[in-house]
Short mmCIF file of C-alpha atoms and ligand atoms in Angstrom, two decimals:
data_model
loop_
_atom_site.label_atom_id
_atom_site.label_comp_id
_atom_site.label_asym_id
_atom_site.label_seq_id
_atom_site.Cartn_x
_atom_site.Cartn_y
_atom_site.Cartn_z
CA MET O 1 -33.32 -246.91 18.25
CA SER O 2 -31.08 -243.19 17.76
CA THR O 3 -32.92 -240.71 20.12
CA GLU O 4 -30.46 -238.34 19.05
CA TYR O 5 -31.59 -234.66 17.14
CA SER O 6 -29.17 -233.20 14.48
CA LYS O 7 -28.61 -229.44 15.96
CA ASN O 8 -30.63 -228.38 13.03
CA GLN O 9 -33.45 -230.51 14.25
CA ILE O 10 -33.57 -228.85 17.79
CA GLU O 11 -33.40 -225.76 16.76
CA ALA O 12 -36.70 -226.38 14.13
CA LEU O 13 -38.24 -228.18 16.72
CA GLN O 14 -38.04 -225.05 19.08
CA GLU O 15 -38.69 -222.34 16.78
CA LYS O 16 -42.21 -224.08 15.74
CA ALA O 17 -42.68 -225.02 19.20
CA LYS O 18 -42.39 -220.77 21.26
CA ARG O 19 -43.67 -220.04 18.02
CA HIS O 20 -47.29 -222.12 17.88
CA LEU O 21 -47.11 -224.90 20.45
CA TRP O 22 -49.03 -223.48 23.45
CA LEU O 23 -48.72 -225.95 26.44
CA HIS O 24 -50.92 -226.83 29.37
CA PHE O 25 -51.06 -225.09 32.98
CA THR O 26 -47.34 -223.27 32.08
CA ARG O 27 -45.95 -219.71 31.90
CA MET O 28 -45.01 -219.48 28.44
CA SER O 29 -43.27 -216.85 28.95
CA SER O 30 -40.50 -219.03 30.50
CA TYR O 31 -39.57 -220.84 27.46
CA ALA O 32 -39.00 -217.86 25.87
CA ALA O 33 -35.19 -217.08 26.75
CA ALA O 34 -35.09 -220.76 28.11
CA ASP O 35 -36.00 -223.58 25.22
CA MET O 36 -39.00 -225.93 25.98
CA PRO O 37 -38.19 -229.74 26.90
CA VAL O 38 -38.81 -231.82 24.21
CA ILE O 39 -39.41 -235.46 25.51
CA VAL O 40 -38.98 -237.49 21.59
CA ARG O 41 -38.89 -241.64 22.89
CA GLY O 42 -40.21 -243.88 26.32
CA GLU O 43 -38.32 -247.54 26.45
CA GLY O 44 -39.46 -248.65 30.31
CA ASN O 45 -39.45 -246.78 33.05
CA TYR O 46 -37.58 -243.95 31.74
CA VAL O 47 -38.12 -241.41 28.67
CA TYR O 48 -34.97 -239.92 26.62
CA ASP O 49 -34.72 -235.38 25.17
CA GLN O 50 -33.84 -234.92 22.17
CA HIS O 51 -30.76 -234.51 22.64
CA GLY O 52 -30.58 -238.35 23.68
CA LYS O 53 -30.38 -237.72 27.64
CA ARG O 54 -32.54 -240.56 29.75
CA TYR O 55 -34.44 -239.81 32.63
CA LEU O 56 -36.34 -241.86 35.01
CA ASP O 57 -40.06 -241.10 35.01
CA GLY O 58 -41.44 -240.67 38.35
CA LEU O 59 -44.15 -239.74 37.39
CA ALA O 60 -45.52 -241.39 34.49
CA GLY O 61 -45.50 -239.62 32.89
CA LEU O 62 -48.83 -237.43 34.22
CA PHE O 63 -50.08 -240.92 36.80
CA VAL O 64 -50.48 -242.65 33.21
CA SER O 65 -48.15 -244.81 31.99
CA GLN O 66 -48.76 -247.89 34.23
CA ILE O 67 -47.07 -250.21 32.23
CA GLY O 68 -43.89 -248.23 31.05
CA HIS O 69 -43.27 -246.66 28.24
CA GLY O 70 -42.34 -248.96 24.10
CA ARG O 71 -44.69 -251.68 24.87
CA THR O 72 -44.52 -252.38 20.83
CA GLU O 73 -47.82 -255.43 21.06
CA VAL O 74 -49.86 -252.67 22.66
CA ALA O 75 -49.28 -249.91 20.00
CA GLU O 76 -49.04 -252.90 17.08
CA ALA O 77 -52.98 -253.69 18.80
CA GLY O 78 -53.46 -250.50 18.46
CA ALA O 79 -52.26 -250.35 14.66
CA ARG O 80 -54.47 -253.32 14.16
CA GLN O 81 -57.31 -251.97 15.26
CA ALA O 82 -56.71 -248.75 13.17
CA SER O 83 -56.06 -250.90 9.86
CA GLU O 84 -59.96 -252.94 11.03
CA LEU O 85 -61.98 -250.10 11.76
CA ALA O 86 -60.48 -246.95 12.61
CA TYR O 87 -63.53 -245.20 13.81
CA PHE O 88 -67.23 -245.43 14.88
CA PRO O 89 -68.78 -244.11 17.21
CA LEU O 90 -71.22 -245.67 20.49
CA TRP O 91 -74.41 -242.98 19.76
CA SER O 92 -76.65 -245.70 18.89
CA TYR O 93 -74.40 -248.40 17.64
CA ALA O 94 -71.36 -250.39 19.36
CA HIS O 95 -67.76 -252.17 18.09
CA PRO O 96 -66.34 -255.19 19.60
CA GLN O 97 -63.39 -253.73 21.49
CA ALA O 98 -66.08 -251.76 23.53
CA ILE O 99 -68.31 -253.99 24.36
CA GLU O 100 -64.96 -256.81 25.43
CA LEU O 101 -63.46 -253.82 27.15
CA ALA O 102 -66.80 -253.06 29.20
CA GLU O 103 -67.88 -256.50 30.31
CA ARG O 104 -63.83 -256.97 31.64
CA LEU O 105 -63.67 -253.72 33.19
CA ALA O 106 -67.12 -255.01 34.47
CA THR O 107 -65.72 -257.90 35.82
CA LYS O 108 -62.44 -255.97 37.16
CA ALA O 109 -65.22 -253.68 39.66
CA PRO O 110 -65.84 -253.82 42.81
CA GLY O 111 -69.80 -255.58 43.70
CA ASP O 112 -72.88 -253.68 41.10
CA LEU O 113 -70.68 -251.27 38.97
CA ASN O 114 -71.28 -253.41 35.79
CA ARG O 115 -72.23 -250.18 33.57
CA VAL O 116 -69.55 -248.55 31.47
CA PHE O 117 -69.92 -245.38 30.52
CA PHE O 118 -67.51 -244.18 28.21
CA THR O 119 -64.93 -240.98 27.21
CA SER O 120 -62.11 -239.74 26.55
CA SER O 121 -60.84 -237.73 29.40
CA GLY O 122 -60.84 -237.95 33.53
CA SER O 123 -62.32 -234.83 33.12
CA GLU O 124 -65.26 -235.58 30.61
CA ALA O 125 -65.51 -238.63 33.10
CA VAL O 126 -66.11 -236.46 35.88
CA GLU O 127 -68.56 -234.49 34.04
CA SER O 128 -70.42 -237.06 32.80
CA ALA O 129 -70.58 -238.38 36.37
CA TRP O 130 -72.39 -235.78 37.83
CA LYS O 131 -74.41 -235.38 34.52
CA LEU O 132 -75.57 -239.22 35.35
CA ALA O 133 -75.92 -238.17 38.72
CA LYS O 134 -78.79 -235.29 37.66
CA GLN O 135 -80.88 -236.79 35.29
CA TYR O 136 -81.57 -239.82 37.61
CA PHE O 137 -82.63 -238.25 40.06
CA LYS O 138 -84.90 -235.91 37.93
CA ALA O 139 -85.94 -239.53 36.72
CA ILE O 140 -86.24 -240.82 40.11
CA GLY O 141 -88.90 -237.63 41.54
CA GLN O 142 -86.28 -235.95 43.28
CA PRO O 143 -85.38 -233.23 40.72
CA GLY O 144 -83.78 -230.77 43.07
CA ARG O 145 -80.42 -233.24 43.73
CA TYR O 146 -77.87 -231.44 41.53
CA LYS O 147 -74.81 -230.05 44.54
CA VAL O 148 -72.67 -231.95 44.82
CA LEU O 149 -69.92 -232.38 47.76
CA SER O 150 -66.05 -232.59 47.28
CA ARG O 151 -62.98 -231.92 49.19
CA SER O 152 -60.85 -228.52 49.59
CA ILE O 153 -57.96 -229.15 46.88
CA ALA O 154 -58.88 -232.28 45.20
CA TYR O 155 -58.66 -231.81 41.43
CA HIS O 156 -61.21 -233.66 39.51
CA GLY O 157 -60.58 -231.35 35.76
CA THR O 158 -60.51 -228.62 33.77
CA SER O 159 -63.97 -228.25 31.64
CA LEU O 160 -66.44 -225.76 33.68
CA GLY O 161 -67.93 -228.96 35.75
CA ALA O 162 -65.76 -231.21 36.58
CA LEU O 163 -63.79 -227.07 37.24
CA ALA O 164 -67.11 -226.81 39.19
CA ILE O 165 -65.77 -230.02 41.40
CA THR O 166 -62.84 -229.28 41.48
CA GLY O 167 -62.21 -227.23 45.11
CA LEU O 168 -58.58 -225.26 44.26
CA PRO O 169 -59.93 -221.25 44.05
CA GLY O 170 -56.74 -220.44 41.67
CA ILE O 171 -56.91 -222.24 39.00
CA LYS O 172 -61.37 -222.07 39.47
CA GLU O 173 -61.27 -218.23 39.39
CA PRO O 174 -60.50 -217.25 35.60
CA PHE O 175 -63.49 -218.93 34.71
CA GLU O 176 -66.07 -217.90 37.51
CA PRO O 177 -69.22 -218.74 37.94
CA LEU O 178 -68.76 -222.12 37.06
CA PRO O 179 -71.87 -223.70 37.14
CA ALA O 180 -73.59 -223.70 40.53
CA GLY O 181 -74.49 -226.82 42.78
CA GLY O 182 -70.60 -227.19 44.29
CA ILE O 183 -69.67 -228.06 48.18
CA ARG O 184 -66.39 -227.89 50.04
CA VAL O 185 -65.53 -230.29 52.78
CA PRO O 186 -62.77 -230.54 54.58
CA ASN O 187 -59.31 -232.79 53.31
CA THR O 188 -58.45 -235.62 54.35
CA ASN O 189 -54.59 -233.92 55.85
CA PHE O 190 -53.21 -235.96 58.78
CA TYR O 191 -50.19 -233.30 58.92
CA ARG O 192 -51.74 -230.35 58.77
CA ALA O 193 -55.62 -231.49 60.92
CA PRO O 194 -56.62 -229.71 63.34
CA GLU O 195 -55.75 -229.36 66.69
CA PHE O 196 -57.84 -231.14 68.88
CA VAL O 197 -58.22 -234.22 66.25
CA ALA O 198 -54.02 -234.01 65.22
CA ASP O 199 -53.57 -236.48 68.36
CA ASP O 200 -55.58 -239.14 66.78
CA GLU O 201 -55.61 -240.32 62.54
CA ALA O 202 -59.20 -242.21 63.36
CA ALA O 203 -60.95 -239.58 65.11
CA PHE O 204 -59.59 -237.38 62.42
CA GLY O 205 -60.95 -239.42 60.20
CA LEU O 206 -64.36 -239.85 61.50
CA TRP O 207 -64.32 -235.51 61.83
CA ALA O 208 -63.16 -234.96 58.24
CA ALA O 209 -66.34 -237.65 57.20
CA ASP O 210 -68.66 -236.31 59.73
CA GLU O 211 -67.93 -233.28 58.21
CA ILE O 212 -69.67 -234.38 54.63
CA GLU O 213 -72.55 -234.70 56.91
CA ARG O 214 -73.25 -231.40 58.02
CA ALA O 215 -72.50 -229.63 54.95
CA ILE O 216 -75.44 -231.98 53.33
CA LEU O 217 -77.47 -231.24 56.49
CA ARG O 218 -75.82 -227.47 56.00
CA GLU O 219 -77.16 -227.82 51.91
CA GLY O 220 -80.62 -229.56 52.36
CA GLU O 221 -80.82 -232.84 52.23
CA ASP O 222 -82.92 -233.42 49.05
CA SER O 223 -80.43 -231.28 47.65
CA VAL O 224 -77.20 -232.90 47.21
CA ALA O 225 -76.97 -235.74 44.64
CA ALA O 226 -73.32 -236.86 44.75
CA VAL O 227 -69.95 -236.27 47.01
CA PHE O 228 -66.63 -237.29 45.03
CA LEU O 229 -63.47 -238.46 46.69
CA GLU O 230 -60.44 -240.47 45.34
CA PRO O 231 -59.10 -243.55 46.87
CA VAL O 232 -56.42 -241.08 47.62
CA GLN O 233 -56.07 -237.26 46.64
CA ASN O 234 -53.45 -236.33 44.78
CA SER O 235 -53.02 -232.64 44.96
CA GLY O 236 -52.18 -231.88 47.66
CA GLY O 237 -49.64 -234.68 48.45
CA CYS O 238 -51.41 -238.06 47.91
CA PHE O 239 -52.50 -237.74 51.67
CA PRO O 240 -54.48 -241.52 51.81
CA PRO O 241 -58.02 -242.25 53.18
CA PRO O 242 -57.73 -242.02 57.35
CA PRO O 243 -58.80 -245.03 59.22
CA GLY O 244 -62.57 -244.94 59.13
CA TYR O 245 -63.42 -242.61 56.97
CA PHE O 246 -64.76 -244.36 53.99
CA GLU O 247 -66.92 -246.38 55.94
CA ARG O 248 -67.70 -243.55 57.07
CA VAL O 249 -68.96 -242.04 54.46
CA ARG O 250 -70.24 -244.39 52.56
CA GLU O 251 -73.06 -245.53 55.87
CA ILE O 252 -73.66 -241.51 54.93
CA CYS O 253 -74.48 -241.25 51.77
CA ASP O 254 -76.62 -244.14 51.76
CA ARG O 255 -78.41 -242.37 55.65
CA TYR O 256 -79.19 -239.42 52.89
CA GLY O 257 -79.09 -240.92 49.88
CA VAL O 258 -76.39 -239.43 48.29
CA LEU O 259 -74.47 -240.95 46.01
CA LEU O 260 -70.73 -242.35 46.55
CA VAL O 261 -68.42 -241.58 42.98
CA SER O 262 -65.08 -242.42 43.24
CA ASP O 263 -62.91 -240.66 41.24
CA GLU O 264 -60.50 -242.24 40.11
CA VAL O 265 -58.54 -241.05 37.59
CA ILE O 266 -54.99 -241.75 39.13
CA CYS O 267 -56.21 -244.47 41.70
CA ALA O 268 -57.18 -247.14 39.51
CA PHE O 269 -55.62 -249.57 37.18
CA GLY O 270 -52.78 -250.58 39.35
CA ARG O 271 -51.22 -247.29 41.15
CA LEU O 272 -52.83 -248.59 44.92
CA GLY O 273 -51.84 -252.37 44.00
CA TYR O 274 -55.51 -253.03 43.22
CA TYR O 275 -57.38 -252.07 39.98
CA PHE O 276 -59.41 -250.36 42.04
CA GLY O 277 -58.34 -247.87 44.89
CA SER O 278 -62.30 -248.29 46.49
CA GLU O 279 -60.73 -251.95 46.38
CA ARG O 280 -58.20 -251.45 48.42
CA TYR O 281 -59.77 -249.09 50.99
CA GLY O 282 -62.52 -252.01 51.09
CA TYR O 283 -65.75 -248.82 49.75
CA GLN O 284 -68.52 -249.66 47.11
CA PRO O 285 -68.71 -246.51 45.07
CA ASP O 286 -72.04 -246.00 43.33
CA ILE O 287 -69.87 -244.49 40.05
CA ILE O 288 -66.07 -245.13 39.55
CA THR O 289 -64.49 -242.24 37.47
CA PHE O 290 -61.19 -243.51 35.29
CA ALA O 291 -58.48 -242.52 32.91
CA LYS O 292 -54.98 -242.83 32.19
CA GLY O 293 -53.88 -246.10 33.38
CA VAL O 294 -56.63 -247.72 31.59
CA THR O 295 -54.66 -247.37 28.84
CA SER O 296 -51.74 -246.71 30.22
CA GLY O 297 -51.34 -243.68 27.56
CA TYR O 298 -50.74 -245.21 24.73
CA ALA O 299 -54.05 -244.03 23.39
CA PRO O 300 -56.75 -241.33 25.43
CA LEU O 301 -59.14 -243.45 26.76
CA GLY O 302 -61.71 -243.01 30.00
CA GLY O 303 -64.97 -243.64 31.55
CA MET O 304 -66.90 -244.59 34.32
CA LEU O 305 -68.72 -247.35 35.99
CA VAL O 306 -72.27 -247.39 37.31
CA ALA O 307 -73.98 -249.26 39.59
CA ASP O 308 -76.69 -251.63 38.52
CA HIS O 309 -79.55 -249.41 40.41
CA LEU O 310 -78.30 -245.82 38.50
CA MET O 311 -79.11 -247.74 35.17
CA GLU O 312 -82.35 -248.95 35.76
CA PRO O 313 -83.55 -245.11 35.38
CA PHE O 314 -82.74 -245.87 31.96
CA SER O 315 -83.44 -249.44 30.63
CA THR O 316 -87.22 -248.46 30.01
CA GLY O 317 -88.90 -246.97 27.84
CA HIS O 318 -88.10 -243.67 26.28
CA ALA O 319 -85.59 -243.10 28.68
CA THR O 320 -82.17 -241.74 27.39
CA PHE O 321 -79.02 -240.63 28.50
CA LEU O 322 -78.70 -237.46 27.29
CA HIS O 323 -75.15 -237.54 27.09
CA GLY O 324 -71.80 -238.11 24.90
CA VAL O 325 -68.70 -237.36 22.54
CA THR O 326 -67.80 -237.93 19.61
CA PHE O 327 -64.15 -239.88 19.87
CA ALA O 328 -65.49 -241.20 23.68
CA GLY O 329 -64.59 -245.65 23.72
CA HIS O 330 -63.00 -245.31 19.98
CA PRO O 331 -62.05 -248.24 18.84
CA VAL O 332 -58.20 -248.18 18.84
CA SER O 333 -58.76 -246.47 22.00
CA CYS O 334 -60.21 -250.02 23.20
CA ALA O 335 -58.17 -252.05 21.78
CA VAL O 336 -54.99 -250.45 23.37
CA ALA O 337 -57.21 -250.69 26.56
CA MET O 338 -57.09 -254.18 25.95
CA ALA O 339 -53.52 -254.88 25.61
CA ASN O 340 -52.45 -253.03 27.89
CA LEU O 341 -54.50 -255.23 30.09
CA ASP O 342 -53.26 -258.60 28.32
CA VAL O 343 -49.81 -256.90 29.86
CA PHE O 344 -50.68 -256.07 33.75
CA GLU O 345 -51.81 -259.82 33.01
CA LYS O 346 -49.12 -261.88 32.07
CA GLU O 347 -46.55 -259.59 34.51
CA ASP O 348 -48.71 -259.57 37.69
CA LEU O 349 -48.09 -255.96 38.43
CA LEU O 350 -50.36 -255.66 40.87
CA GLY O 351 -48.02 -257.92 42.41
CA ASN O 352 -45.32 -255.66 41.63
CA VAL O 353 -47.07 -252.98 43.19
CA ARG O 354 -48.27 -254.71 46.11
CA ALA O 355 -44.20 -256.58 47.17
CA ASN O 356 -42.18 -253.84 45.82
CA GLU O 357 -44.31 -250.72 47.56
CA ALA O 358 -42.74 -251.46 51.35
CA ALA O 359 -39.71 -251.19 49.76
CA PHE O 360 -40.26 -247.48 48.51
CA ARG O 361 -41.64 -246.68 51.19
CA ALA O 362 -38.66 -247.21 52.77
CA THR O 363 -36.80 -245.96 50.45
CA LEU O 364 -38.27 -242.91 50.12
CA GLU O 365 -38.32 -242.43 54.21
CA LYS O 366 -34.14 -243.32 54.59
CA LEU O 367 -34.64 -238.51 53.02
CA TYR O 368 -37.02 -238.61 56.32
CA ASP O 369 -32.83 -237.04 57.12
CA LEU O 370 -32.67 -233.88 55.66
CA PRO O 371 -33.65 -231.17 57.49
CA ILE O 372 -36.22 -230.06 54.56
CA VAL O 373 -38.87 -233.29 54.68
CA GLY O 374 -41.79 -232.91 56.39
CA ASN O 375 -43.95 -234.91 55.94
CA ILE O 376 -43.31 -238.69 52.83
CA ARG O 377 -47.31 -239.55 52.70
CA GLY O 378 -49.12 -242.04 50.40
CA ASP O 379 -49.79 -245.41 49.25
CA GLY O 380 -48.92 -248.15 46.25
CA TYR O 381 -46.46 -246.31 43.70
CA PHE O 382 -47.92 -243.32 45.61
CA TYR O 383 -46.53 -240.81 47.16
CA GLY O 384 -46.11 -237.13 48.81
CA ILE O 385 -43.49 -236.03 50.14
CA GLU O 386 -44.27 -232.03 51.87
CA MET O 387 -41.04 -229.66 52.22
CA VAL O 388 -41.08 -227.20 55.34
CA LYS O 389 -39.44 -224.86 56.32
CA ASN O 390 -39.23 -225.84 59.98
CA LYS O 391 -39.34 -229.65 60.56
CA GLU O 392 -40.51 -229.49 64.15
CA THR O 393 -43.14 -226.64 63.50
CA ARG O 394 -44.33 -227.54 60.65
CA GLU O 395 -44.43 -224.69 59.45
CA THR O 396 -44.51 -224.26 55.86
CA PHE O 397 -43.20 -221.81 53.88
CA ASP O 398 -44.57 -218.00 52.48
CA ASP O 399 -46.07 -217.68 48.64
CA ASP O 400 -42.13 -216.28 47.80
CA GLU O 401 -40.56 -219.08 49.35
CA SER O 402 -42.26 -220.80 47.50
CA GLU O 403 -41.73 -219.44 44.35
CA ARG O 404 -38.19 -219.54 44.52
CA LEU O 405 -38.65 -222.63 46.12
CA LEU O 406 -40.83 -224.84 43.24
CA ARG O 407 -40.40 -222.94 40.48
CA GLY O 408 -37.41 -221.03 40.56
CA PHE O 409 -35.35 -224.14 41.24
CA LEU O 410 -36.92 -227.54 42.31
CA SER O 411 -38.82 -228.51 39.26
CA THR O 412 -35.82 -227.45 36.66
CA ALA O 413 -33.20 -229.29 39.13
CA LEU O 414 -34.96 -232.04 39.66
CA PHE O 415 -35.73 -231.99 35.59
CA ASP O 416 -31.68 -231.43 34.74
CA ALA O 417 -30.61 -234.49 37.21
CA GLY O 418 -32.63 -237.02 35.43
CA LEU O 419 -36.20 -236.97 37.02
CA VAL O 420 -39.34 -235.97 36.41
CA CYS O 421 -42.00 -236.06 38.64
CA ARG O 422 -44.30 -233.15 40.19
CA ALA O 423 -42.81 -230.09 42.31
CA ASP O 424 -46.28 -228.62 43.10
CA ASP O 425 -48.06 -225.98 46.00
CA ARG O 426 -51.21 -226.27 44.65
CA GLY O 427 -51.82 -226.90 48.72
CA ASP O 428 -48.27 -226.70 50.92
CA PRO O 429 -45.20 -227.69 48.61
CA VAL O 430 -44.90 -231.09 47.77
CA ILE O 431 -42.84 -232.68 45.47
CA GLN O 432 -45.38 -235.39 44.24
CA LEU O 433 -43.62 -239.56 41.99
CA SER O 434 -46.53 -242.02 40.45
CA PRO O 435 -44.31 -244.05 38.97
CA PRO O 436 -44.73 -246.95 36.31
CA LEU O 437 -46.18 -249.69 38.24
CA THR O 438 -43.23 -251.75 36.55
CA CYS O 439 -40.29 -249.76 38.90
CA GLY O 440 -38.41 -251.33 41.29
CA GLN O 441 -35.46 -251.21 44.12
CA ASP O 442 -33.51 -249.62 41.15
CA GLN O 443 -35.83 -247.05 40.19
CA PHE O 444 -36.56 -247.02 43.82
CA ASN O 445 -32.52 -245.99 44.52
CA GLU O 446 -32.39 -243.83 41.97
CA MET O 447 -34.45 -241.30 43.17
CA GLU O 448 -34.10 -241.06 46.59
CA GLN O 449 -30.39 -240.38 45.37
CA ILE O 450 -31.61 -237.25 43.22
CA LEU O 451 -33.85 -236.56 45.36
CA ARG O 452 -31.10 -236.03 48.58
CA SER O 453 -29.47 -233.73 46.29
CA VAL O 454 -31.42 -231.48 44.92
CA LEU O 455 -33.37 -231.44 48.28
CA THR O 456 -30.45 -231.07 49.86
CA GLU O 457 -29.13 -227.70 47.64
CA ALA O 458 -32.57 -227.20 47.83
CA TRP O 459 -31.86 -226.64 51.53
CA ALA O 460 -28.34 -224.47 51.42
CA ARG O 461 -30.59 -221.90 49.55
CA ILE O 462 -33.31 -221.05 51.02
C1 PLP H 1 -59.19 -237.29 40.24
C2 PLP H 1 -58.27 -236.30 38.76
N1 PLP H 1 -59.29 -236.81 38.22
C3 PLP H 1 -59.88 -236.38 37.03
C4 PLP H 1 -58.85 -235.45 36.35
C5 PLP H 1 -58.50 -234.94 34.65
O1 PLP H 1 -58.84 -236.06 34.17
P1 PLP H 1 -57.94 -235.59 32.62
O2 PLP H 1 -57.13 -234.71 32.73
O3 PLP H 1 -58.03 -236.27 31.62
O4 PLP H 1 -59.47 -234.57 32.64
C6 PLP H 1 -57.59 -235.96 36.77
C7 PLP H 1 -55.97 -235.70 36.16
O5 PLP H 1 -55.37 -235.11 36.59
C8 PLP H 1 -57.09 -236.20 38.06
O6 PLP H 1 -56.37 -236.92 38.89
#
């Protein structure tokens, strides 16, 4: 299939895009003089722009395309469903696709997370989990519990409730005041650990977990409803949990009757070599939020998996969870999710991640010989590379340098060199990689080579 557009088509698209399209989290002024990147097609681990140029999709779109691009069997499952029943709501009715998918997800989920509440996105999933926690505690006679704890720098979505849980002041400030009750605890970046635990990762993990207990006591133990944590924290650059962290967090949650919500919008569906990140790290959440990889992006879908005891107050009498959205559990999305999971099973994608993650890590770690590479961290197919000004002291870049490095150079240079990834400075400056789960050594090498040449040039420009 040709992906090349004619010169006229390209110009027409650019003109319409510049006049009418508003990109998310994007400085639109950057495209006043320059062309917007336009991706027109995907195949396997690669995507193609309108000129026919190929890019390795090192971010799976946006942590989404687990099975890679161009899977006709998944697309066809969606098309078949649209012909049979394109839409019906989950308000008062069910449809077979939501039923089958709910059962399949519950079977895969850890412990007694047997109930699935669908949404259409990750933010809605997070928002739904907070609303459920609030209504649940009111229903069981603990109406004072409404606060939620989450880690600083952690991203949990952009709708107002989810944004109140997000720990990035820069993207919250324009929308203040946000719903009350979002409380921050320290994140788990061991590379930047406080000095008194900097030599001992296990001690660091316990300290960070105990900070959750201190926050609960500070806020009032009867006022805290839930703790929201990702298995590997994405924002800030892929912080895997320190040893013992989740075990201690679970103990603390149990001690104070606080719910543990595992926000797995990125970490579920194979990103860490398991269907759920909590499974990889061996902890039992009360709620798992998911989205993205559940359909590998062939249609939008999100949701939460909920423990039996949280459903109990809603399973008798007049009790109703007073929440819903029109497109949640869309039949086409559910059919696509089932076909996506079929691919996971047929091709043993979890096995592929587990078999190759050490090679992925080892290939990226070759970059440690570059002076700008301070720390490489992550698990599974999910890595962050933190860039530093001084490897010995771990000195980071100031705001101006970061701006010049990331926005002025790296983002464009990596893309121009044929790699889709993310250069981010919402914490310290990092490059993030989260490729399709179908990648292997050839793609790891390609990522390493592109990063090597672009990071070498970046260092020369500092
Ligand atoms: C951990 C986490 N939670 C929630 C969200 C929000 O998901 P969405 O963009 O689908 O609303 C994201 C998005 O990246 C995320 O990474």
